[in-house]
């Protein structure tokens, strides 16, 4: 039902809080490095853009092109890296 930054932001904030609960001395830069370096990626997965293109067909793009890291936040990976 919900998608985009409206859901991504609270997900990442929750993982950040979880990581900080285990190592509260991390700086913001260190925390960002942990979160961005432990994402889960999905290889060659393609997804349909919700807005499609002018002729109404959904445009497919690589999942990795949708964010700076190309992946999804990974709480287990982030905690494991501590």
PDB file of N, CA and C in Angstrom:
ATOM      1  N   UNK A   1       0.812  -1.181   0.000  1.00  0.00           N
ATOM      2  CA  UNK A   1       0.000   0.000   0.000  1.00  0.00           C
ATOM      3  C   UNK A   1       0.869   1.263   0.000  1.00  0.00           C
ATOM      4  N   UNK A   2       1.936   1.282   0.775  1.00  0.00           N
ATOM      5  CA  UNK A   2       2.816   2.446   0.833  1.00  0.00           C
ATOM      6  C   UNK A   2       4.111   2.125   0.103  1.00  0.00           C
ATOM      7  N   UNK A   3       4.753   3.153  -0.445  1.00  0.00           N
ATOM      8  CA  UNK A   3       6.000   2.915  -1.165  1.00  0.00           C
ATOM      9  C   UNK A   3       6.826   4.194  -1.211  1.00  0.00           C
ATOM     10  N   UNK A   4       7.983   4.083  -1.826  1.00  0.00           N
ATOM     11  CA  UNK A   4       8.849   5.235  -2.029  1.00  0.00           C
ATOM     12  C   UNK A   4       9.504   5.726  -0.754  1.00  0.00           C
ATOM     13  N   UNK A   5       9.891   6.991  -0.787  1.00  0.00           N
ATOM     14  CA  UNK A   5      10.603   7.565   0.353  1.00  0.00           C
ATOM     15  C   UNK A   5       9.743   7.613   1.610  1.00  0.00           C
ATOM     16  N   UNK A   6       8.432   7.598   1.438  1.00  0.00           N
ATOM     17  CA  UNK A   6       7.553   7.603   2.608  1.00  0.00           C
ATOM     18  C   UNK A   6       7.718   6.349   3.450  1.00  0.00           C
ATOM     19  N   UNK A   7       8.156   5.278   2.847  1.00  0.00           N
ATOM     20  CA  UNK A   7       8.406   4.037   3.600  1.00  0.00           C
ATOM     21  C   UNK A   7       9.899   3.775   3.772  1.00  0.00           C
ATOM     22  N   UNK A   8      10.719   4.188   2.825  1.00  0.00           N
ATOM     23  CA  UNK A   8      12.159   3.942   2.920  1.00  0.00           C
ATOM     24  C   UNK A   8      12.774   4.697   4.104  1.00  0.00           C
ATOM     25  N   UNK A   9      12.359   5.919   4.305  1.00  0.00           N
ATOM     26  CA  UNK A   9      12.936   6.731   5.378  1.00  0.00           C
ATOM     27  C   UNK A   9      12.725   6.117   6.759  1.00  0.00           C
ATOM     28  N   UNK A  10      11.514   5.732   7.146  1.00  0.00           N
ATOM     29  CA  UNK A  10      11.365   5.124   8.472  1.00  0.00           C
ATOM     30  C   UNK A  10      12.050   3.767   8.596  1.00  0.00           C
ATOM     31  N   UNK A  11      12.158   3.027   7.496  1.00  0.00           N
ATOM     32  CA  UNK A  11      12.868   1.741   7.543  1.00  0.00           C
ATOM     33  C   UNK A  11      14.343   1.960   7.866  1.00  0.00           C
ATOM     34  N   UNK A  12      14.967   2.874   7.150  1.00  0.00           N
ATOM     35  CA  UNK A  12      16.392   3.145   7.363  1.00  0.00           C
ATOM     36  C   UNK A  12      16.615   3.772   8.734  1.00  0.00           C
ATOM     37  N   UNK A  13      15.729   4.649   9.155  1.00  0.00           N
ATOM     38  CA  UNK A  13      15.857   5.263  10.480  1.00  0.00           C
ATOM     39  C   UNK A  13      15.771   4.200  11.575  1.00  0.00           C
ATOM     40  N   UNK A  14      14.904   3.225  11.392  1.00  0.00           N
ATOM     41  CA  UNK A  14      14.791   2.140  12.369  1.00  0.00           C
ATOM     42  C   UNK A  14      16.043   1.301  12.442  1.00  0.00           C
ATOM     43  N   UNK A  15      16.626   0.989  11.298  1.00  0.00           N
ATOM     44  CA  UNK A  15      17.875   0.210  11.284  1.00  0.00           C
ATOM     45  C   UNK A  15      19.002   1.044  11.893  1.00  0.00           C
ATOM     46  N   UNK A  16      19.028   2.334  11.593  1.00  0.00           N
ATOM     47  CA  UNK A  16      20.041   3.211  12.181  1.00  0.00           C
ATOM     48  C   UNK A  16      19.922   3.221  13.707  1.00  0.00           C
ATOM     49  N   UNK A  17      18.711   3.296  14.216  1.00  0.00           N
ATOM     50  CA  UNK A  17      18.491   3.273  15.667  1.00  0.00           C
ATOM     51  C   UNK A  17      18.935   1.950  16.266  1.00  0.00           C
ATOM     52  N   UNK A  18      18.668   0.865  15.570  1.00  0.00           N
ATOM     53  CA  UNK A  18      19.085  -0.462  16.031  1.00  0.00           C
ATOM     54  C   UNK A  18      20.606  -0.552  16.114  1.00  0.00           C
ATOM     55  N   UNK A  19      21.284  -0.077  15.082  1.00  0.00           N
ATOM     56  CA  UNK A  19      22.748  -0.094  15.071  1.00  0.00           C
ATOM     57  C   UNK A  19      23.292   0.784  16.199  1.00  0.00           C
ATOM     58  N   UNK A  20      22.730   1.978  16.349  1.00  0.00           N
ATOM     59  CA  UNK A  20      23.194   2.885  17.407  1.00  0.00           C
ATOM     60  C   UNK A  20      22.907   2.341  18.804  1.00  0.00           C
ATOM     61  N   UNK A  21      21.878   1.530  18.938  1.00  0.00           N
ATOM     62  CA  UNK A  21      21.597   0.933  20.254  1.00  0.00           C
ATOM     63  C   UNK A  21      22.694  -0.046  20.657  1.00  0.00           C
ATOM     64  N   UNK A  22      23.375  -0.600  19.661  1.00  0.00           N
ATOM     65  CA  UNK A  22      24.456  -1.542  19.932  1.00  0.00           C
ATOM     66  C   UNK A  22      25.813  -0.865  20.027  1.00  0.00           C
ATOM     67  N   UNK A  23      25.967   0.263  19.349  1.00  0.00           N
ATOM     68  CA  UNK A  23      27.234   0.998  19.377  1.00  0.00           C
ATOM     69  C   UNK A  23      26.939   2.499  19.338  1.00  0.00           C
ATOM     70  N   UNK A  24      26.535   3.073  20.469  1.00  0.00           N
ATOM     71  CA  UNK A  24      26.095   4.472  20.515  1.00  0.00           C
ATOM     72  C   UNK A  24      27.196   5.498  20.254  1.00  0.00           C
ATOM     73  N   UNK A  25      28.451   5.083  20.233  1.00  0.00           N
ATOM     74  CA  UNK A  25      29.553   6.024  20.006  1.00  0.00           C
ATOM     75  C   UNK A  25      29.827   6.288  18.525  1.00  0.00           C
ATOM     76  N   UNK A  26      29.088   5.641  17.638  1.00  0.00           N
ATOM     77  CA  UNK A  26      29.302   5.862  16.205  1.00  0.00           C
ATOM     78  C   UNK A  26      28.972   7.298  15.818  1.00  0.00           C
ATOM     79  N   UNK A  27      29.799   7.859  14.958  1.00  0.00           N
ATOM     80  CA  UNK A  27      29.487   9.186  14.411  1.00  0.00           C
ATOM     81  C   UNK A  27      28.482   9.007  13.272  1.00  0.00           C
ATOM     82  N   UNK A  28      27.916  10.106  12.826  1.00  0.00           N
ATOM     83  CA  UNK A  28      26.968  10.052  11.710  1.00  0.00           C
ATOM     84  C   UNK A  28      27.646   9.513  10.454  1.00  0.00           C
ATOM     85  N   UNK A  29      28.876   9.911  10.226  1.00  0.00           N
ATOM     86  CA  UNK A  29      29.627   9.445   9.051  1.00  0.00           C
ATOM     87  C   UNK A  29      29.864   7.940   9.138  1.00  0.00           C
ATOM     88  N   UNK A  30      30.246   7.450  10.313  1.00  0.00           N
ATOM     89  CA  UNK A  30      30.471   6.007  10.497  1.00  0.00           C
ATOM     90  C   UNK A  30      29.176   5.217  10.311  1.00  0.00           C
ATOM     91  N   UNK A  31      28.101   5.728  10.865  1.00  0.00           N
ATOM     92  CA  UNK A  31      26.803   5.069  10.733  1.00  0.00           C
ATOM     93  C   UNK A  31      26.375   4.994   9.273  1.00  0.00           C
ATOM     94  N   UNK A  32      26.529   6.092   8.552  1.00  0.00           N
ATOM     95  CA  UNK A  32      26.162   6.109   7.133  1.00  0.00           C
ATOM     96  C   UNK A  32      26.990   5.094   6.358  1.00  0.00           C
ATOM     97  N   UNK A  33      28.276   5.018   6.653  1.00  0.00           N
ATOM     98  CA  UNK A  33      29.145   4.063   5.955  1.00  0.00           C
ATOM     99  C   UNK A  33      28.676   2.622   6.202  1.00  0.00           C
ATOM    100  N   UNK A  34      28.318   2.315   7.437  1.00  0.00           N
ATOM    101  CA  UNK A  34      27.828   0.971   7.768  1.00  0.00           C
ATOM    102  C   UNK A  34      26.535   0.676   7.011  1.00  0.00           C
ATOM    103  N   UNK A  35      25.596   1.603   7.039  1.00  0.00           N
ATOM    104  CA  UNK A  35      24.298   1.376   6.395  1.00  0.00           C
ATOM    105  C   UNK A  35      24.426   1.245   4.882  1.00  0.00           C
ATOM    106  N   UNK A  36      25.283   2.049   4.277  1.00  0.00           N
ATOM    107  CA  UNK A  36      25.394   2.015   2.822  1.00  0.00           C
ATOM    108  C   UNK A  36      26.278   0.880   2.311  1.00  0.00           C
ATOM    109  N   UNK A  37      27.173   0.386   3.137  1.00  0.00           N
ATOM    110  CA  UNK A  37      28.075  -0.681   2.677  1.00  0.00           C
ATOM    111  C   UNK A  37      27.528  -2.080   2.941  1.00  0.00           C
ATOM    112  N   UNK A  38      26.418  -2.180   3.644  1.00  0.00           N
ATOM    113  CA  UNK A  38      25.868  -3.503   3.979  1.00  0.00           C
ATOM    114  C   UNK A  38      24.495  -3.746   3.358  1.00  0.00           C
ATOM    115  N   UNK A  39      24.161  -2.985   2.332  1.00  0.00           N
ATOM    116  CA  UNK A  39      22.860  -3.168   1.680  1.00  0.00           C
ATOM    117  C   UNK A  39      22.777  -4.529   0.993  1.00  0.00           C
ATOM    118  N   UNK A  40      21.562  -4.974   0.768  1.00  0.00           N
ATOM    119  CA  UNK A  40      21.318  -6.180  -0.026  1.00  0.00           C
ATOM    120  C   UNK A  40      21.024  -5.733  -1.453  1.00  0.00           C
ATOM    121  N   UNK A  41      21.740  -6.304  -2.406  1.00  0.00           N
ATOM    122  CA  UNK A  41      21.511  -5.973  -3.809  1.00  0.00           C
ATOM    123  C   UNK A  41      20.813  -7.152  -4.494  1.00  0.00           C
ATOM    124  N   UNK A  42      20.258  -6.886  -5.654  1.00  0.00           N
ATOM    125  CA  UNK A  42      19.450  -7.888  -6.351  1.00  0.00           C
ATOM    126  C   UNK A  42      19.897  -8.132  -7.782  1.00  0.00           C
ATOM    127  N   UNK A  43      21.190  -8.057  -8.034  1.00  0.00           N
ATOM    128  CA  UNK A  43      21.730  -8.397  -9.349  1.00  0.00           C
ATOM    129  C   UNK A  43      21.065  -7.672 -10.495  1.00  0.00           C
ATOM    130  N   UNK A  44      20.548  -8.429 -11.434  1.00  0.00           N
ATOM    131  CA  UNK A  44      19.965  -7.863 -12.649  1.00  0.00           C
ATOM    132  C   UNK A  44      18.451  -7.671 -12.571  1.00  0.00           C
ATOM    133  N   UNK A  45      17.907  -7.610 -11.385  1.00  0.00           N
ATOM    134  CA  UNK A  45      16.463  -7.439 -11.218  1.00  0.00           C
ATOM    135  C   UNK A  45      15.991  -6.151 -11.884  1.00  0.00           C
ATOM    136  N   UNK A  46      14.923  -6.251 -12.663  1.00  0.00           N
ATOM    137  CA  UNK A  46      14.302  -5.073 -13.257  1.00  0.00           C
ATOM    138  C   UNK A  46      12.931  -4.880 -12.641  1.00  0.00           C
ATOM    139  N   UNK A  47      12.549  -3.623 -12.455  1.00  0.00           N
ATOM    140  CA  UNK A  47      11.253  -3.298 -11.868  1.00  0.00           C
ATOM    141  C   UNK A  47      10.539  -2.286 -12.763  1.00  0.00           C
ATOM    142  N   UNK A  48       9.230  -2.258 -12.649  1.00  0.00           N
ATOM    143  CA  UNK A  48       8.443  -1.301 -13.427  1.00  0.00           C
ATOM    144  C   UNK A  48       8.308  -0.002 -12.649  1.00  0.00           C
ATOM    145  N   UNK A  49       8.546   1.106 -13.318  1.00  0.00           N
ATOM    146  CA  UNK A  49       8.333   2.409 -12.700  1.00  0.00           C
ATOM    147  C   UNK A  49       6.836   2.647 -12.576  1.00  0.00           C
ATOM    148  N   UNK A  50       6.384   3.169 -11.448  1.00  0.00           N
ATOM    149  CA  UNK A  50       4.948   3.346 -11.254  1.00  0.00           C
ATOM    150  C   UNK A  50       4.300   4.310 -12.232  1.00  0.00           C
ATOM    151  N   UNK A  51       5.020   5.309 -12.708  1.00  0.00           N
ATOM    152  CA  UNK A  51       4.419   6.316 -13.588  1.00  0.00           C
ATOM    153  C   UNK A  51       4.408   5.891 -15.050  1.00  0.00           C
ATOM    154  N   UNK A  52       5.180   4.890 -15.402  1.00  0.00           N
ATOM    155  CA  UNK A  52       5.219   4.435 -16.785  1.00  0.00           C
ATOM    156  C   UNK A  52       5.820   5.483 -17.702  1.00  0.00           C
ATOM    157  N   UNK A  53       5.410   5.458 -18.933  1.00  0.00           N
ATOM    158  CA  UNK A  53       5.877   6.456 -19.890  1.00  0.00           C
ATOM    159  C   UNK A  53       4.670   7.092 -20.580  1.00  0.00           C
ATOM    160  N   UNK A  54       4.887   8.051 -21.462  1.00  0.00           N
ATOM    161  CA  UNK A  54       3.759   8.794 -22.055  1.00  0.00           C
ATOM    162  C   UNK A  54       2.676   7.939 -22.709  1.00  0.00           C
ATOM    163  N   UNK A  55       3.022   6.771 -23.273  1.00  0.00           N
ATOM    164  CA  UNK A  55       1.990   5.958 -23.921  1.00  0.00           C
ATOM    165  C   UNK A  55       1.274   5.030 -22.951  1.00  0.00           C
ATOM    166  N   UNK A  56       1.551   5.188 -21.651  1.00  0.00           N
ATOM    167  CA  UNK A  56       0.833   4.438 -20.630  1.00  0.00           C
ATOM    168  C   UNK A  56       1.434   3.103 -20.243  1.00  0.00           C
ATOM    169  N   UNK A  57       2.466   2.684 -20.954  1.00  0.00           N
ATOM    170  CA  UNK A  57       3.104   1.421 -20.617  1.00  0.00           C
ATOM    171  C   UNK A  57       4.113   1.637 -19.493  1.00  0.00           C
ATOM    172  N   UNK A  58       4.211   0.657 -18.603  1.00  0.00           N
ATOM    173  CA  UNK A  58       5.161   0.752 -17.500  1.00  0.00           C
ATOM    174  C   UNK A  58       6.577   0.559 -18.037  1.00  0.00           C
ATOM    175  N   UNK A  59       7.453   1.451 -17.669  1.00  0.00           N
ATOM    176  CA  UNK A  59       8.849   1.379 -18.096  1.00  0.00           C
ATOM    177  C   UNK A  59       9.622   0.520 -17.100  1.00  0.00           C
ATOM    178  N   UNK A  60      10.431  -0.397 -17.599  1.00  0.00           N
ATOM    179  CA  UNK A  60      11.255  -1.238 -16.732  1.00  0.00           C
ATOM    180  C   UNK A  60      12.655  -0.639 -16.620  1.00  0.00           C
ATOM    181  N   UNK A  61      13.165  -0.619 -15.388  1.00  0.00           N
ATOM    182  CA  UNK A  61      14.519  -0.112 -15.128  1.00  0.00           C
ATOM    183  C   UNK A  61      15.229  -1.068 -14.178  1.00  0.00           C
ATOM    184  N   UNK A  62      16.556  -1.067 -14.169  1.00  0.00           N
ATOM    185  CA  UNK A  62      17.274  -1.896 -13.202  1.00  0.00           C
ATOM    186  C   UNK A  62      16.972  -1.417 -11.777  1.00  0.00           C
ATOM    187  N   UNK A  63      16.703  -2.349 -10.875  1.00  0.00           N
ATOM    188  CA  UNK A  63      16.449  -1.988  -9.484  1.00  0.00           C
ATOM    189  C   UNK A  63      17.620  -1.178  -8.925  1.00  0.00           C
ATOM    190  N   UNK A  64      18.825  -1.542  -9.319  1.00  0.00           N
ATOM    191  CA  UNK A  64      20.023  -0.878  -8.808  1.00  0.00           C
ATOM    192  C   UNK A  64      20.093   0.602  -9.169  1.00  0.00           C
ATOM    193  N   UNK A  65      19.302   1.042 -10.139  1.00  0.00           N
ATOM    194  CA  UNK A  65      19.329   2.444 -10.547  1.00  0.00           C
ATOM    195  C   UNK A  65      18.410   3.328  -9.708  1.00  0.00           C
ATOM    196  N   UNK A  66      17.671   2.744  -8.782  1.00  0.00           N
ATOM    197  CA  UNK A  66      16.669   3.510  -8.042  1.00  0.00           C
ATOM    198  C   UNK A  66      17.201   4.223  -6.802  1.00  0.00           C
ATOM    199  N   UNK A  67      18.429   3.924  -6.401  1.00  0.00           N
ATOM    200  CA  UNK A  67      18.980   4.579  -5.218  1.00  0.00           C
ATOM    201  C   UNK A  67      20.488   4.726  -5.352  1.00  0.00           C
ATOM    202  N   UNK A  68      21.077   5.507  -4.464  1.00  0.00           N
ATOM    203  CA  UNK A  68      22.522   5.734  -4.500  1.00  0.00           C
ATOM    204  C   UNK A  68      23.311   4.450  -4.271  1.00  0.00           C
ATOM    205  N   UNK A  69      22.801   3.564  -3.440  1.00  0.00           N
ATOM    206  CA  UNK A  69      23.513   2.323  -3.148  1.00  0.00           C
ATOM    207  C   UNK A  69      23.130   1.189  -4.076  1.00  0.00           C
ATOM    208  N   UNK A  70      21.994   1.292  -4.715  1.00  0.00           N
ATOM    209  CA  UNK A  70      21.527   0.225  -5.583  1.00  0.00           C
ATOM    210  C   UNK A  70      20.965  -0.967  -4.836  1.00  0.00           C
ATOM    211  N   UNK A  71      20.713  -0.792  -3.534  1.00  0.00           N
ATOM    212  CA  UNK A  71      20.230  -1.915  -2.735  1.00  0.00           C
ATOM    213  C   UNK A  71      19.196  -1.508  -1.707  1.00  0.00           C
ATOM    214  N   UNK A  72      18.934  -2.450  -0.809  1.00  0.00           N
ATOM    215  CA  UNK A  72      17.945  -2.274   0.257  1.00  0.00           C
ATOM    216  C   UNK A  72      18.664  -2.400   1.593  1.00  0.00           C
ATOM    217  N   UNK A  73      18.287  -1.542   2.542  1.00  0.00           N
ATOM    218  CA  UNK A  73      18.916  -1.570   3.863  1.00  0.00           C
ATOM    219  C   UNK A  73      18.837  -2.985   4.455  1.00  0.00           C
ATOM    220  N   UNK A  74      19.901  -3.387   5.138  1.00  0.00           N
ATOM    221  CA  UNK A  74      20.011  -4.748   5.670  1.00  0.00           C
ATOM    222  C   UNK A  74      20.383  -4.667   7.149  1.00  0.00           C
ATOM    223  N   UNK A  75      19.413  -4.828   8.026  1.00  0.00           N
ATOM    224  CA  UNK A  75      19.665  -4.705   9.468  1.00  0.00           C
ATOM    225  C   UNK A  75      20.662  -5.749   9.947  1.00  0.00           C
ATOM    226  N   UNK A  76      20.493  -6.993   9.528  1.00  0.00           N
ATOM    227  CA  UNK A  76      21.404  -8.049   9.957  1.00  0.00           C
ATOM    228  C   UNK A  76      22.828  -7.763   9.503  1.00  0.00           C
ATOM    229  N   UNK A  77      22.980  -7.373   8.255  1.00  0.00           N
ATOM    230  CA  UNK A  77      24.313  -7.064   7.734  1.00  0.00           C
ATOM    231  C   UNK A  77      24.959  -5.898   8.468  1.00  0.00           C
ATOM    232  N   UNK A  78      24.163  -4.876   8.772  1.00  0.00           N
ATOM    233  CA  UNK A  78      24.689  -3.721   9.485  1.00  0.00           C
ATOM    234  C   UNK A  78      25.154  -4.095  10.885  1.00  0.00           C
ATOM    235  N   UNK A  79      24.352  -4.874  11.598  1.00  0.00           N
ATOM    236  CA  UNK A  79      24.732  -5.295  12.963  1.00  0.00           C
ATOM    237  C   UNK A  79      25.929  -6.239  12.940  1.00  0.00           C
ATOM    238  N   UNK A  80      25.968  -7.109  11.952  1.00  0.00           N
ATOM    239  CA  UNK A  80      27.055  -8.071  11.834  1.00  0.00           C
ATOM    240  C   UNK A  80      28.391  -7.362  11.580  1.00  0.00           C
ATOM    241  N   UNK A  81      28.338  -6.186  10.945  1.00  0.00           N
ATOM    242  CA  UNK A  81      29.565  -5.471  10.609  1.00  0.00           C
ATOM    243  C   UNK A  81      30.173  -4.726  11.802  1.00  0.00           C
ATOM    244  N   UNK A  82      29.453  -4.655  12.891  1.00  0.00           N
ATOM    245  CA  UNK A  82      29.969  -3.905  14.059  1.00  0.00           C
ATOM    246  C   UNK A  82      31.157  -4.588  14.703  1.00  0.00           C
TER     247      UNK A  82
END
